XYZ file of C-alpha atoms in Angstrom:
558
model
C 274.637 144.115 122.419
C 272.175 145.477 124.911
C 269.027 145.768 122.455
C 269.020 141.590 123.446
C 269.054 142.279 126.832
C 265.629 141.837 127.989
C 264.583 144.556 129.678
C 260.542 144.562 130.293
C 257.888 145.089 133.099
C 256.506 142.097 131.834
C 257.236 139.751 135.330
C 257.978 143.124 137.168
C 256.738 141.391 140.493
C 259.559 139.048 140.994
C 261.941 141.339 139.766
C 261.123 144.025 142.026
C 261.017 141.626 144.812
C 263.876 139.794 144.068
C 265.570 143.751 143.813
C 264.255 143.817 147.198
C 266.073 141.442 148.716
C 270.103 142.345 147.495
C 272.001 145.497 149.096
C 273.580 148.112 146.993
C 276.681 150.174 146.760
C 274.433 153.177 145.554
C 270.578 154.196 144.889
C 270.018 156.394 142.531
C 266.729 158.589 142.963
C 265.450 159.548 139.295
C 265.472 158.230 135.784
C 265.974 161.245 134.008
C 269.312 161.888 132.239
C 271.287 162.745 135.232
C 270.245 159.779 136.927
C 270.481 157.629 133.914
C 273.891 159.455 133.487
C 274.759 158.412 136.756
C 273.950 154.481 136.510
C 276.162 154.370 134.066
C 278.935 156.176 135.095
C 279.129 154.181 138.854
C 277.794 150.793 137.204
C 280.786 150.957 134.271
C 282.940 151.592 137.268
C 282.191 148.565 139.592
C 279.503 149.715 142.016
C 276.521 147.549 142.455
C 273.706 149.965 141.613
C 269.621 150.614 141.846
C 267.804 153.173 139.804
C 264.594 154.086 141.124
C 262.024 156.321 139.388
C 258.535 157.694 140.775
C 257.321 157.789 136.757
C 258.360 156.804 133.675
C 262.246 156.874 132.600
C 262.612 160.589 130.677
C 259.000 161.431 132.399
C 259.882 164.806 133.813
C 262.484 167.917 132.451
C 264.276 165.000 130.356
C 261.633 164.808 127.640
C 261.008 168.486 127.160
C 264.052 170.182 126.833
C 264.842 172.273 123.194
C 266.366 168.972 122.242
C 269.770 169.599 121.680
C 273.576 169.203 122.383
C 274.450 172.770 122.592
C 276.997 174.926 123.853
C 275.308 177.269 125.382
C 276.842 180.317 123.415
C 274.909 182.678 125.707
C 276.814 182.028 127.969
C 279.369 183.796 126.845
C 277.092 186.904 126.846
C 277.307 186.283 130.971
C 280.912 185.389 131.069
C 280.568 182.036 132.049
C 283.416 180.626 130.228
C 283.774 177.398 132.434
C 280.442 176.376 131.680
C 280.903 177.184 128.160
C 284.083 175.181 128.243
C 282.770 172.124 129.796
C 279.457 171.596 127.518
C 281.067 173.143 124.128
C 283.988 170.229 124.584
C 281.249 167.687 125.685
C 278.987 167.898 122.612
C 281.875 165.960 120.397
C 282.057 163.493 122.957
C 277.987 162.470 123.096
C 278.123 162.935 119.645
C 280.936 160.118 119.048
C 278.759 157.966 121.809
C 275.755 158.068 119.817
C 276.129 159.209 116.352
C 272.682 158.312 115.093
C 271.199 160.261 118.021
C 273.035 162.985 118.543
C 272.669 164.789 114.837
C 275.412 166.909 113.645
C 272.569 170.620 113.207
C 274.158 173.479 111.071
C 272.811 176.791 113.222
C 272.840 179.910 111.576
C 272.764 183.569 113.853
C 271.434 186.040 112.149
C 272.577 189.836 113.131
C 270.174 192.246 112.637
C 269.984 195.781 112.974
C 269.637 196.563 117.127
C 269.805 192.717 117.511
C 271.368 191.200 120.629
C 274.720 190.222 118.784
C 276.537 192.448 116.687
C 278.951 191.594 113.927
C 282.325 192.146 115.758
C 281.105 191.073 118.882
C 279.649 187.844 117.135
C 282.531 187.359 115.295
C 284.762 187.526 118.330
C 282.638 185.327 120.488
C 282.174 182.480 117.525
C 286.044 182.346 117.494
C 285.993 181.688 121.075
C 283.512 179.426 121.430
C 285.365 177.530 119.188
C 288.477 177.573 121.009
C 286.659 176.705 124.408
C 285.070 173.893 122.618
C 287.872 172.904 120.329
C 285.673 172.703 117.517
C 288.152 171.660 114.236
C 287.548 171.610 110.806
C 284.527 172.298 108.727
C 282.737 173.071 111.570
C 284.621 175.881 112.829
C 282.252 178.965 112.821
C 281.998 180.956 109.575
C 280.727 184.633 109.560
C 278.214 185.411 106.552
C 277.426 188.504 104.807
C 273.619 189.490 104.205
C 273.411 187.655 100.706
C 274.965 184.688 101.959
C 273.058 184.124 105.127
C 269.791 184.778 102.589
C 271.058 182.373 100.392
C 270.878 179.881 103.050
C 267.620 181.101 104.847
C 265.843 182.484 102.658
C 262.877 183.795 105.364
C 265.146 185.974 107.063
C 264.027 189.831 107.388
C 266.053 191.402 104.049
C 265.737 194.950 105.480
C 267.202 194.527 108.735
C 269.685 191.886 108.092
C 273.243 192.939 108.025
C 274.643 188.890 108.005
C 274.785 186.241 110.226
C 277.008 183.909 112.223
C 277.005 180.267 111.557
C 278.416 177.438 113.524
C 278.118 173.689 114.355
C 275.902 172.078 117.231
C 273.974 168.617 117.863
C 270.589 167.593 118.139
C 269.246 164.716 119.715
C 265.907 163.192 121.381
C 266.285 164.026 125.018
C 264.476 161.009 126.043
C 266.024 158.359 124.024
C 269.577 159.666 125.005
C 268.116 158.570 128.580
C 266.432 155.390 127.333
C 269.675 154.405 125.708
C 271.925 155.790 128.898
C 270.135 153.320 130.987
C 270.193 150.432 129.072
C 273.820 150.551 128.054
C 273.990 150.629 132.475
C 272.294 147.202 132.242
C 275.618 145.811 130.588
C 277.289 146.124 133.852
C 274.856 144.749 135.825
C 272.566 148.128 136.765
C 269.199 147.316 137.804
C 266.484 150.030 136.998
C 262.890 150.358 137.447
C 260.608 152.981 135.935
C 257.175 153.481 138.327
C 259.495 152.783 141.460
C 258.670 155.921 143.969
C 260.917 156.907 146.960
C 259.036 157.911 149.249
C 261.313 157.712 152.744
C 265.357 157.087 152.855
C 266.590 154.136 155.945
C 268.950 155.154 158.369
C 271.714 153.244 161.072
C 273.608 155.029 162.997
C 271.974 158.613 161.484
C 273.091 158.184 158.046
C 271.093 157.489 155.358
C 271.735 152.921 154.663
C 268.489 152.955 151.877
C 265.419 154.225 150.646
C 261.430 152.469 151.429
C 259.694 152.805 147.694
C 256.500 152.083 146.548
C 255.581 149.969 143.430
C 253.239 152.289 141.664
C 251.768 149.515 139.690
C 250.641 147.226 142.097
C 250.905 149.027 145.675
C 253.846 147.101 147.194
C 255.961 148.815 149.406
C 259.755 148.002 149.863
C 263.064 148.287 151.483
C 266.244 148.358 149.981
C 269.641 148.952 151.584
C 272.396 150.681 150.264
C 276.204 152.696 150.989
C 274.495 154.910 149.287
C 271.830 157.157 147.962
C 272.331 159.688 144.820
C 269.563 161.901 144.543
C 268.968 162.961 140.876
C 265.180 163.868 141.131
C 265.366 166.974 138.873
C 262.181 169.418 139.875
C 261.558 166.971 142.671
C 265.015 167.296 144.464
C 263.971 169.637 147.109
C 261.181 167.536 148.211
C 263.455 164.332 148.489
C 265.257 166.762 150.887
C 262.516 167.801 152.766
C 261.650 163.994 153.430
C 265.687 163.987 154.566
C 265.339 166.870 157.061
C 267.627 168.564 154.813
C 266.218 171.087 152.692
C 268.306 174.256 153.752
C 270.980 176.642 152.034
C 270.614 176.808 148.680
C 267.532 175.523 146.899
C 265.874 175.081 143.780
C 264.168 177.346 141.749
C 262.022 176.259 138.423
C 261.120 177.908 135.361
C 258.942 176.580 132.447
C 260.080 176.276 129.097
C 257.543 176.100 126.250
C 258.045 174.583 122.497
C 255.553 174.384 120.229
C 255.639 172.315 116.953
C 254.603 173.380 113.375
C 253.749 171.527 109.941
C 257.132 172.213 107.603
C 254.650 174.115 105.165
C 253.708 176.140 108.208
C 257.553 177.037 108.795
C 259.636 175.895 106.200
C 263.020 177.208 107.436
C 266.046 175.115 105.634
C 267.808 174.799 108.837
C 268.246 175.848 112.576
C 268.014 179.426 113.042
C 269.185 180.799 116.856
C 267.357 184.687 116.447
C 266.716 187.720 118.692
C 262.998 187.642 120.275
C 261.788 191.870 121.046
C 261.867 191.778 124.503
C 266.018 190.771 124.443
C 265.626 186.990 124.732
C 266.785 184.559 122.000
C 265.148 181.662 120.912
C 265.767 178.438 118.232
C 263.628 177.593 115.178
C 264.886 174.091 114.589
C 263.406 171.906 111.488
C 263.289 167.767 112.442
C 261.618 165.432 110.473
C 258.216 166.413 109.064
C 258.385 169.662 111.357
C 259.902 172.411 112.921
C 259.751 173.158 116.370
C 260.359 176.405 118.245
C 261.051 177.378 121.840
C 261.508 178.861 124.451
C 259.787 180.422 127.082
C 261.760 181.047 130.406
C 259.247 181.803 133.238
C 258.836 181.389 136.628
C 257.168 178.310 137.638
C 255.318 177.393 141.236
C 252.986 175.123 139.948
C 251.618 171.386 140.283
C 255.399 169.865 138.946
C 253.627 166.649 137.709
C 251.428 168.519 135.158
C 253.136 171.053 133.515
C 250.982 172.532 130.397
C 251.963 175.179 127.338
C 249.332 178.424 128.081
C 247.423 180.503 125.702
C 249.637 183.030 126.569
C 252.925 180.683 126.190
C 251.770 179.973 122.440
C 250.911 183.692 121.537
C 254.548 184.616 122.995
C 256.495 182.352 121.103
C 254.124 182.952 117.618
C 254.960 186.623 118.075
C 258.382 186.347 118.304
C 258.403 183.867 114.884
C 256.370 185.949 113.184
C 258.355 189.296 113.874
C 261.683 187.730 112.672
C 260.168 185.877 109.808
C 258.436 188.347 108.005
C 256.889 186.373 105.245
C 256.034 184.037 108.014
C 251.995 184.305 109.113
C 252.052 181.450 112.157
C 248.507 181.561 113.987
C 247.362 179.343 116.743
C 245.569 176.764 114.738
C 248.925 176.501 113.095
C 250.120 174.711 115.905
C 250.070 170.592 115.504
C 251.700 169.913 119.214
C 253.537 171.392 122.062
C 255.405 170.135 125.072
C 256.214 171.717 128.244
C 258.815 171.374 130.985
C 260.565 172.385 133.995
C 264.353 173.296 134.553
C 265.662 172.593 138.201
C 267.807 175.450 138.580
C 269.772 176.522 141.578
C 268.162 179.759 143.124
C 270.075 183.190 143.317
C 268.786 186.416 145.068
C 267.676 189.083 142.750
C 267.998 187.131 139.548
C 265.395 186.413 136.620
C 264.630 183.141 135.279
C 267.150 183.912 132.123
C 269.852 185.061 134.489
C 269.888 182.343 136.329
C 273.104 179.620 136.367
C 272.856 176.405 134.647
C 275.696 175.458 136.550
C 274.707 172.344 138.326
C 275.763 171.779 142.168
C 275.942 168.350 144.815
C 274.446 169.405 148.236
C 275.801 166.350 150.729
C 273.389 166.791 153.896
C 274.416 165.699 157.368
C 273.361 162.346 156.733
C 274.482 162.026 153.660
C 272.437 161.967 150.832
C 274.017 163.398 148.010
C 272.035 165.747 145.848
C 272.483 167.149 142.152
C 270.709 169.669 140.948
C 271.305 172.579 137.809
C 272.878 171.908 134.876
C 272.233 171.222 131.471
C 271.341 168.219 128.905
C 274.548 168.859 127.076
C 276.495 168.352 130.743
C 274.942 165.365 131.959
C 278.016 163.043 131.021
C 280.340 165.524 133.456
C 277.653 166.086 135.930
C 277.409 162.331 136.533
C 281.070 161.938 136.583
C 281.337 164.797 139.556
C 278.612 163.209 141.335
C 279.849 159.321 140.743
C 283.709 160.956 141.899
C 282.277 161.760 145.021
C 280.699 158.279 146.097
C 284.006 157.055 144.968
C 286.174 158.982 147.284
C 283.379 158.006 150.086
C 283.854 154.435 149.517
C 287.507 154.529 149.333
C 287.468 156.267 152.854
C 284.915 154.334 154.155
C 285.345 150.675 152.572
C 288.842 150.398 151.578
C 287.573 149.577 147.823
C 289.395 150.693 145.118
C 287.027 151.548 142.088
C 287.840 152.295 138.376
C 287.867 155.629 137.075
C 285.200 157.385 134.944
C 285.103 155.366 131.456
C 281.829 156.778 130.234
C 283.660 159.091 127.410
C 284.627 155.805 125.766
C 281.290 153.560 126.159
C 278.964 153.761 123.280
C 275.694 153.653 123.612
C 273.277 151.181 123.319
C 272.927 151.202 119.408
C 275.805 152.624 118.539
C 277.823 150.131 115.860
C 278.743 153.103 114.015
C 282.211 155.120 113.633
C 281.802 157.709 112.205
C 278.311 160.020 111.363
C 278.537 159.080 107.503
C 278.211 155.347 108.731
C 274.685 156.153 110.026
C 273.143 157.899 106.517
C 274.780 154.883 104.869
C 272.866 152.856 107.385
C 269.605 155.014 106.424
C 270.239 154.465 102.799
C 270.295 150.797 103.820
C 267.305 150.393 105.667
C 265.122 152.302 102.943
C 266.516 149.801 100.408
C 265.308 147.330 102.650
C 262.028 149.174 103.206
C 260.747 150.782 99.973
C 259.472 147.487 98.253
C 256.566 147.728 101.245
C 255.701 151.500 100.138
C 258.240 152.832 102.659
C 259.882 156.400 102.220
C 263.073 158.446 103.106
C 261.149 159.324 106.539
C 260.628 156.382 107.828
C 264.211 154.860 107.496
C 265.706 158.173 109.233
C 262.969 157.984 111.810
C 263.800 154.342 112.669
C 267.791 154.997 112.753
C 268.168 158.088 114.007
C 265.523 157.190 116.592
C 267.091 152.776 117.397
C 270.334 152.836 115.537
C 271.444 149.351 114.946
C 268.393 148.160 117.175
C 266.110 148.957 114.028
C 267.421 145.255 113.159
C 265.889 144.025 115.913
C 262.481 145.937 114.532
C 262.935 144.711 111.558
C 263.096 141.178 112.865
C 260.073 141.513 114.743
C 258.086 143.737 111.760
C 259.000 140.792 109.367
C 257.005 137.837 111.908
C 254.059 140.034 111.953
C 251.715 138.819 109.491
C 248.939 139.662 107.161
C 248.347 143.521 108.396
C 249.788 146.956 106.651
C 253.200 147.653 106.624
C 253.217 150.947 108.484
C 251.175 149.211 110.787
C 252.932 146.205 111.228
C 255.717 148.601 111.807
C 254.171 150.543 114.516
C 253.765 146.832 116.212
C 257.019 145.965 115.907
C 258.397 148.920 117.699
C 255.895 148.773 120.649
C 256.681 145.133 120.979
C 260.596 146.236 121.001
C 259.757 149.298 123.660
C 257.940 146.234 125.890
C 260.612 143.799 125.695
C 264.081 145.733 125.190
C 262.912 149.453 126.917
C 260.493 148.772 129.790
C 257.427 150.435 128.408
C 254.572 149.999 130.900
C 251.833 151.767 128.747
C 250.924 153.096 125.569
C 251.664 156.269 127.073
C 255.190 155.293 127.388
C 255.758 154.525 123.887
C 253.852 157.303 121.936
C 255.305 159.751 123.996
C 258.739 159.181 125.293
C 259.995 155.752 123.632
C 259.400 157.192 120.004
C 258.822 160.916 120.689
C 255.210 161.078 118.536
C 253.434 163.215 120.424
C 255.409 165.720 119.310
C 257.121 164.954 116.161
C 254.198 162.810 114.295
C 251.308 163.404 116.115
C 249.483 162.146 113.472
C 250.470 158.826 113.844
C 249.552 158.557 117.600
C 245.872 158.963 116.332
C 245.911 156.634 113.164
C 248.002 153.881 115.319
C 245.970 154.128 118.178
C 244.293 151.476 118.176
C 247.538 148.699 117.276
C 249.583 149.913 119.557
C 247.214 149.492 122.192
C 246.554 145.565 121.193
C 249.963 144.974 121.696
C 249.606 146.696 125.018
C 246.135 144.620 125.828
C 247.823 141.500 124.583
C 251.607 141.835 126.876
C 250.570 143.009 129.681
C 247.120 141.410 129.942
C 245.249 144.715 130.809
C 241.857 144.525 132.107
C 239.246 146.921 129.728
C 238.840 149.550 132.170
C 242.757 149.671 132.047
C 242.496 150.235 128.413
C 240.001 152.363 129.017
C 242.068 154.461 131.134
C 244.798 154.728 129.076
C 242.757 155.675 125.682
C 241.120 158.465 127.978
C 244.889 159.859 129.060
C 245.751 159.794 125.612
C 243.142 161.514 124.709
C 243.662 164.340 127.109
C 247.372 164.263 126.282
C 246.182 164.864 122.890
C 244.587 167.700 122.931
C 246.551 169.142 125.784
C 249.225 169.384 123.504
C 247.505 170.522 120.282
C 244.335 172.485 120.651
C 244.889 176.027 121.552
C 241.286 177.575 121.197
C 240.273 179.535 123.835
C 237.597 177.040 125.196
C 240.504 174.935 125.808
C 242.367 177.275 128.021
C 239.555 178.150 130.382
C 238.897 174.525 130.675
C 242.568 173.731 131.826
């Protein structure tokens, strides 16, 4: 299983340098889930491959998305049944990949009165959603009447509420669906490196033979040749073309989407709720763990890319709309316990707005080339790679005489994954609390650790039960950063609060009480100098209240 693969920054030197020194069939440019998507899909298949990202794995659009598998049923609203299609049919497969990750989520529609979805035209487009996406069984979509949909949301506006549609999706963390992308790539010999930034491509004969990176730890600079060179920068993708002489035709365009994250007492809806915003938008409600989180915004963004933030005026939007659908709902801005903001890379069209725009995603091949992907969705990222990954392949068969595999990546579970079926994992859960409640443990904590490791929470445990003499939940907290160091690259405490184990966002309380652990373990692997430390505990500070304090001090000083 990969979780023993080691896969650390620990002697990152000589790995890099020894990286340095092979040639590749393909680069890969970006660690997000396309990219990660992408190393699996051409590794699995035969192709020597490099993954090289400027941050951390997951650092950009693939930590802040709404978090789910979904089929995009607005979509159907613009007639985009291909795309509907693809990602609807695609949400069983990354479900059966990764059960404990990608979380069968009950979502629930309701139709009010001069809502965006009426009941026959709701009813209609459930049905064929379902056909697109060959949903089966209990999950086929069932149409509610008012005391029905009530009975299972009770916060829903009685006076306007003629019903409600209700139908199956997924939810998953974005970022550990990367995390887990990219190691199952190391099983066929991939070779990734997070803090690994492109910052020129090599050329013979006018086409692009490899990229010069920098190591953004310790300043080296390197060459590495390759057939070559995917890039799957997401935001960034238009710059890596601009460094290619290739930025023209179409191009991207970026909007910002928002979430922001309440206490369950705050917003104690039962389940997900999809629901009608005013101003014709729709937005989710979606209850995980100790919280529920809501989102999104979809605005124009032309911005620094590399520090996206959730506004005053973000939060008051998105409280607005909660408040005006649930009416026994009072959400203020103190309310809020974290946010997270990020940026789609959508394709540009004339004379649309940011909600009009495709999610389609597209390969641009320039003259010397490098192949770009931008577009698309979470849910797609399996397909996208496979399109992308098809086209190298043809390339190499033309230009190489190699015959390579075809895609696999529908039938390789991820790292994890032992389980067959979804029931297997809340046995599994069941499991691990019996394990776990003797040392004050609760329900939380084993669903946390499954549905965030899967079978790796064995390898936690492991570690959790040779750490001696401190608290449990803090011996816990150990264990996992000592797994994220060894098994998941994490460079920094940084990494691990915010995109190994999603905290930040989902128990932000914990980042503050574990603080000081977690960074120990940091001190203690990586040998960090105390202005290093220092460093860190200042960004997580900032990070901190960046995400949770929305006073108005705290916007002018932004």
């Amino acid at each position: 299983m990969s979780e023993n693969i080691v896969f650390s920054n620990v002697n990152r030197k000589e790995q890099l340098q020894k990286a340095a020194q092979m040639s590749y069939d393909l680069v890969v440019v970006g660690g997000g889930i396309t990219g990660a998507g992408i190393a699996l899909d051409a590794s699995s298949r035969g192709m020597k491959v490099l993954l090289l990202e400027k941050g951390d794995f997951a650092s950009g659009t693939s930590s802040k998305s709404t978090k789910l598998i979904h089929g995009g049923l607005r979509y159907l609203k613009q007639f985009d049944f291909w795309l509907v299609k693809e990602v609807g049919s695609e949400r069983a497969i990354v479900h059966k990949l990764a059960p404990h990750l990608v979380l069968p989520e009950k979502m629930l529609l309701p139709l009010i009165e001069g809502g965006s979805y009426g009941k026959w035209l709701t009813s209609i487009g459930l049905k064929v959603y379902d056909i697109l996406a060959q949903v089966s069984g209990d999950d086929k979509r069932q149409m509610l009447e008012k005391k029905e949909a009530l009975k299972l949301e009770p916060l829903l506006p009685k006076k306007i509420l003629n019903g409600a549609g209700y139908y199956a999706e997924y939810r998953t963390d974005d970022a550990r669906l990367t995390m887990e992308n990219l190691k199952t790539s190391l099983q066929f010999g991939a070779q990734l490196f997070n803090y690994a930034k492109v910052t020129d491509f090599i050329y013979k004969d006018e086409q692009v033979a490899g990229v010069k990176f920098t190591d953004e730890v310790f300043g080296d600079e390197y060459n590495v040749f390759s057939k070559y060179v995917i890039n799957a920068a997401g935001p960034w993708v238009d710059e890596l073309r601009s460094v290619n002489q290739s930025k023209k035709g179409k191009q991207l365009h970026l909007t910002k989407g928002v979430h922001l994250v309440f206490p369950k007492e705050k917003l104690p809806v039962k389940q997900s709720v999809y629901f009608d915003i005013p101003d014709g938008r729709m937005m989710f409600a979606i209850p995980r763990g100790k919280v529920t989180y809501i989102g999104t915004t979809d605005t124009n963004y032309n911005a620094d890319k590399n520090h996206v933030t959730t506004e005053l005026a973000d939060a008051i939007y998105l409280i607005s709309a909660v408040n005006n659908m649930f009416p026994d709902i009072e959400l203020e801005l103190d309310d809020i316990i974290s946010s997270w903001a990020g940026l789609r890379p959508l394709i540009h069209e004339e004379g649309k707005s940011a909600s009009e725009l495709s999610r389609k995603d597209e390969i641009f091949t320039s003259d010397t080339g490098l192949v770009s992907i931008a577009g698309g969705k979470l849910t797609g990222y399996r397909k996208m790679a496979e399109r992308v990954v098809n086209r190298i392949v043809k390339k190499m068969e033309e230009d190489y005489e190699t015959e390579l595999k075809a895609c696999t990546t529908d039938k390789i579970p991820l790292c994890g994954n032992d389980f067959k079926k979804y029931k297997h994992v809340t046995k599994y859960i069941d499991q691990v609390l019996d394990n776990l409640k003797e040392d004050g443990f609760e329900f939380y904590h084993a669903w946390y650790l499954v549905t965030t490791y899967g079978k790796q929470t064995e390898a936690i445990l492991e570690r959790y039960a040779n750490i001696k003499g401190k608290k449990p939940k803090e011996r816990m907290i150990k264990a996992e950063a000592q797994f994220a160091m060894a098994h998941e690259m994490a460079l920094n405490p940084l990494d691990f609060f915010i995109r190994r184990t999603g905290r930040l966002y989902f128990d932000i309380d914990s980042v503050r009480k574990y603080k000081e652990p977690v960074f120990e373990e940091f001190q203690k692997a990586y040998n960090y100098s105390a202005e290093d430390m220092e460093a860190f505990s200042k960004e997580l500070d900032t990070q901190l209240t960046e995400h949770s304090d929305f006073s108005l001090e705290r916007d002018q000083n932004l």
